[in-house]
């Protein structure tokens, strides 16, 4: 459960940071200074939050290793292999699910814009 939450947090923060950086780069030279300052402050906060989230992920990883060591004492070899595979695939599947959700959201947005332009 914690792994899900931390991976989702990392993906969310990364996406938000990418949007803020895109907004910063799209500001022209004549953009109001307060807009630039506000976006840079958001960027700074998101970078700090992203670093904190990475530390959380490392902590969850260490805890996962400790739990894995305990589980290894009680599970037969084939079940232990299944458990390790499940844990390894879980974050990859969460990431893939999030990417697919983002693509669906983008597609819906593009479809809405097309309908409006017609």
PDB file of C-alpha atoms in Angstrom:
ATOM      1  CA  UNK A   1       0.000   0.000   0.000  1.00  0.00           C
ATOM      2  CA  UNK A   2       2.771   2.434   0.861  1.00  0.00           C
ATOM      3  CA  UNK A   3       4.536   1.607  -2.380  1.00  0.00           C
ATOM      4  CA  UNK A   4       1.402   2.578  -4.338  1.00  0.00           C
ATOM      5  CA  UNK A   5       1.124   5.862  -2.501  1.00  0.00           C
ATOM      6  CA  UNK A   6       4.779   6.789  -2.878  1.00  0.00           C
ATOM      7  CA  UNK A   7       4.906   5.916  -6.586  1.00  0.00           C
ATOM      8  CA  UNK A   8       1.720   7.902  -7.217  1.00  0.00           C
ATOM      9  CA  UNK A   9       3.164  10.811  -5.248  1.00  0.00           C
ATOM     10  CA  UNK A  10       6.381  10.731  -7.298  1.00  0.00           C
ATOM     11  CA  UNK A  11       4.455  10.611 -10.563  1.00  0.00           C
ATOM     12  CA  UNK A  12       2.143  13.412  -9.500  1.00  0.00           C
ATOM     13  CA  UNK A  13       4.977  15.681  -8.384  1.00  0.00           C
ATOM     14  CA  UNK A  14       6.987  14.937 -11.522  1.00  0.00           C
ATOM     15  CA  UNK A  15       4.001  15.790 -13.709  1.00  0.00           C
ATOM     16  CA  UNK A  16       3.293  19.003 -11.840  1.00  0.00           C
ATOM     17  CA  UNK A  17       6.950  19.997 -12.026  1.00  0.00           C
ATOM     18  CA  UNK A  18       7.025  19.329 -15.765  1.00  0.00           C
ATOM     19  CA  UNK A  19       3.938  21.513 -16.266  1.00  0.00           C
ATOM     20  CA  UNK A  20       5.451  24.355 -14.225  1.00  0.00           C
ATOM     21  CA  UNK A  21       8.718  24.107 -16.167  1.00  0.00           C
ATOM     22  CA  UNK A  22       6.794  24.117 -19.456  1.00  0.00           C
ATOM     23  CA  UNK A  23       4.882  27.197 -18.321  1.00  0.00           C
ATOM     24  CA  UNK A  24       8.150  28.879 -17.347  1.00  0.00           C
ATOM     25  CA  UNK A  25       9.738  28.161 -20.700  1.00  0.00           C
ATOM     26  CA  UNK A  26       6.664  29.369 -22.582  1.00  0.00           C
ATOM     27  CA  UNK A  27       6.719  32.759 -20.872  1.00  0.00           C
ATOM     28  CA  UNK A  28       7.894  35.392 -23.252  1.00  0.00           C
ATOM     29  CA  UNK A  29      10.423  38.089 -22.452  1.00  0.00           C
ATOM     30  CA  UNK A  30       7.574  40.559 -21.878  1.00  0.00           C
ATOM     31  CA  UNK A  31       5.732  38.406 -19.347  1.00  0.00           C
ATOM     32  CA  UNK A  32       5.020  40.078 -16.017  1.00  0.00           C
ATOM     33  CA  UNK A  33       7.834  39.585 -13.519  1.00  0.00           C
ATOM     34  CA  UNK A  34       5.398  38.464 -10.828  1.00  0.00           C
ATOM     35  CA  UNK A  35       4.284  35.560 -13.076  1.00  0.00           C
ATOM     36  CA  UNK A  36       7.889  34.440 -13.449  1.00  0.00           C
ATOM     37  CA  UNK A  37       8.527  34.784  -9.724  1.00  0.00           C
ATOM     38  CA  UNK A  38       5.372  32.809  -8.855  1.00  0.00           C
ATOM     39  CA  UNK A  39       6.273  30.017 -11.267  1.00  0.00           C
ATOM     40  CA  UNK A  40       9.863  29.857 -10.022  1.00  0.00           C
ATOM     41  CA  UNK A  41       8.598  29.628  -6.438  1.00  0.00           C
ATOM     42  CA  UNK A  42       6.251  26.794  -7.420  1.00  0.00           C
ATOM     43  CA  UNK A  43       9.149  25.100  -9.178  1.00  0.00           C
ATOM     44  CA  UNK A  44      11.352  25.432  -6.097  1.00  0.00           C
ATOM     45  CA  UNK A  45       8.654  23.976  -3.832  1.00  0.00           C
ATOM     46  CA  UNK A  46       7.940  21.098  -6.207  1.00  0.00           C
ATOM     47  CA  UNK A  47      11.634  20.236  -6.475  1.00  0.00           C
ATOM     48  CA  UNK A  48      11.870  20.134  -2.674  1.00  0.00           C
ATOM     49  CA  UNK A  49       8.732  17.986  -2.432  1.00  0.00           C
ATOM     50  CA  UNK A  50      10.076  15.666  -5.108  1.00  0.00           C
ATOM     51  CA  UNK A  51      13.310  15.205  -3.147  1.00  0.00           C
ATOM     52  CA  UNK A  52      11.287  14.410  -0.015  1.00  0.00           C
ATOM     53  CA  UNK A  53       9.215  11.896  -1.979  1.00  0.00           C
ATOM     54  CA  UNK A  54      12.404  10.226  -3.239  1.00  0.00           C
ATOM     55  CA  UNK A  55      13.589   9.873   0.349  1.00  0.00           C
ATOM     56  CA  UNK A  56      10.232   8.310   1.230  1.00  0.00           C
ATOM     57  CA  UNK A  57      10.639   5.852  -1.630  1.00  0.00           C
ATOM     58  CA  UNK A  58      14.080   4.891  -0.327  1.00  0.00           C
ATOM     59  CA  UNK A  59      12.606   4.365   3.135  1.00  0.00           C
ATOM     60  CA  UNK A  60       9.820   2.194   1.701  1.00  0.00           C
ATOM     61  CA  UNK A  61      12.494   0.268  -0.233  1.00  0.00           C
ATOM     62  CA  UNK A  62      14.477  -0.425   2.921  1.00  0.00           C
ATOM     63  CA  UNK A  63      11.323  -1.503   4.726  1.00  0.00           C
ATOM     64  CA  UNK A  64      10.410  -3.710   1.759  1.00  0.00           C
ATOM     65  CA  UNK A  65      13.799  -5.425   2.023  1.00  0.00           C
ATOM     66  CA  UNK A  66      13.279  -6.052   5.748  1.00  0.00           C
ATOM     67  CA  UNK A  67       9.807  -7.478   5.121  1.00  0.00           C
ATOM     68  CA  UNK A  68      11.187  -9.568   2.264  1.00  0.00           C
ATOM     69  CA  UNK A  69      13.824 -11.040   4.556  1.00  0.00           C
ATOM     70  CA  UNK A  70      11.153 -11.992   7.090  1.00  0.00           C
ATOM     71  CA  UNK A  71       8.884 -13.427   4.409  1.00  0.00           C
ATOM     72  CA  UNK A  72      11.806 -15.459   3.047  1.00  0.00           C
ATOM     73  CA  UNK A  73      11.994 -17.329   6.339  1.00  0.00           C
ATOM     74  CA  UNK A  74       8.397 -18.495   6.080  1.00  0.00           C
ATOM     75  CA  UNK A  75       7.663 -19.008   2.382  1.00  0.00           C
ATOM     76  CA  UNK A  76       8.777 -21.898   0.210  1.00  0.00           C
ATOM     77  CA  UNK A  77      11.154 -20.959  -2.618  1.00  0.00           C
ATOM     78  CA  UNK A  78       8.535 -20.861  -5.396  1.00  0.00           C
ATOM     79  CA  UNK A  79       6.169 -18.672  -3.353  1.00  0.00           C
ATOM     80  CA  UNK A  80       9.037 -16.403  -2.408  1.00  0.00           C
ATOM     81  CA  UNK A  81       9.927 -15.991  -6.075  1.00  0.00           C
ATOM     82  CA  UNK A  82       6.285 -15.112  -6.847  1.00  0.00           C
ATOM     83  CA  UNK A  83       6.251 -12.597  -3.988  1.00  0.00           C
ATOM     84  CA  UNK A  84       9.421 -10.887  -5.226  1.00  0.00           C
ATOM     85  CA  UNK A  85       8.103 -10.764  -8.794  1.00  0.00           C
ATOM     86  CA  UNK A  86       4.838  -9.238  -7.568  1.00  0.00           C
ATOM     87  CA  UNK A  87       6.641  -6.514  -5.626  1.00  0.00           C
ATOM     88  CA  UNK A  88       8.939  -5.736  -8.559  1.00  0.00           C
ATOM     89  CA  UNK A  89       6.083  -5.506 -11.054  1.00  0.00           C
ATOM     90  CA  UNK A  90       3.748  -3.527  -8.829  1.00  0.00           C
ATOM     91  CA  UNK A  91       5.478  -0.152  -9.170  1.00  0.00           C
ATOM     92  CA  UNK A  92       6.028  -0.704 -12.902  1.00  0.00           C
ATOM     93  CA  UNK A  93       2.320  -1.398 -13.344  1.00  0.00           C
ATOM     94  CA  UNK A  94       1.353   1.636 -11.279  1.00  0.00           C
ATOM     95  CA  UNK A  95       3.578   3.806 -13.464  1.00  0.00           C
ATOM     96  CA  UNK A  96       2.116   2.319 -16.642  1.00  0.00           C
ATOM     97  CA  UNK A  97      -1.434   2.800 -15.352  1.00  0.00           C
ATOM     98  CA  UNK A  98      -0.716   6.435 -14.540  1.00  0.00           C
ATOM     99  CA  UNK A  99       0.763   7.026 -18.012  1.00  0.00           C
ATOM    100  CA  UNK A 100      -2.297   5.470 -19.629  1.00  0.00           C
ATOM    101  CA  UNK A 101      -4.602   7.633 -17.523  1.00  0.00           C
ATOM    102  CA  UNK A 102      -2.659  10.717 -18.604  1.00  0.00           C
ATOM    103  CA  UNK A 103      -2.919   9.676 -22.277  1.00  0.00           C
ATOM    104  CA  UNK A 104      -6.661   9.149 -21.921  1.00  0.00           C
ATOM    105  CA  UNK A 105      -7.001  12.555 -20.262  1.00  0.00           C
ATOM    106  CA  UNK A 106      -4.986  14.191 -23.054  1.00  0.00           C
ATOM    107  CA  UNK A 107      -7.049  12.405 -25.717  1.00  0.00           C
ATOM    108  CA  UNK A 108     -10.288  13.568 -24.096  1.00  0.00           C
ATOM    109  CA  UNK A 109      -8.972  17.120 -23.947  1.00  0.00           C
ATOM    110  CA  UNK A 110      -7.979  17.006 -27.625  1.00  0.00           C
ATOM    111  CA  UNK A 111     -11.374  15.565 -28.537  1.00  0.00           C
ATOM    112  CA  UNK A 112     -13.125  18.307 -26.593  1.00  0.00           C
ATOM    113  CA  UNK A 113     -11.045  20.963 -28.377  1.00  0.00           C
ATOM    114  CA  UNK A 114     -11.882  19.414 -31.753  1.00  0.00           C
ATOM    115  CA  UNK A 115     -15.593  19.440 -30.955  1.00  0.00           C
ATOM    116  CA  UNK A 116     -15.375  23.071 -29.877  1.00  0.00           C
ATOM    117  CA  UNK A 117     -13.502  24.053 -33.037  1.00  0.00           C
ATOM    118  CA  UNK A 118     -16.179  22.466 -35.234  1.00  0.00           C
TER     119      UNK A 118
END
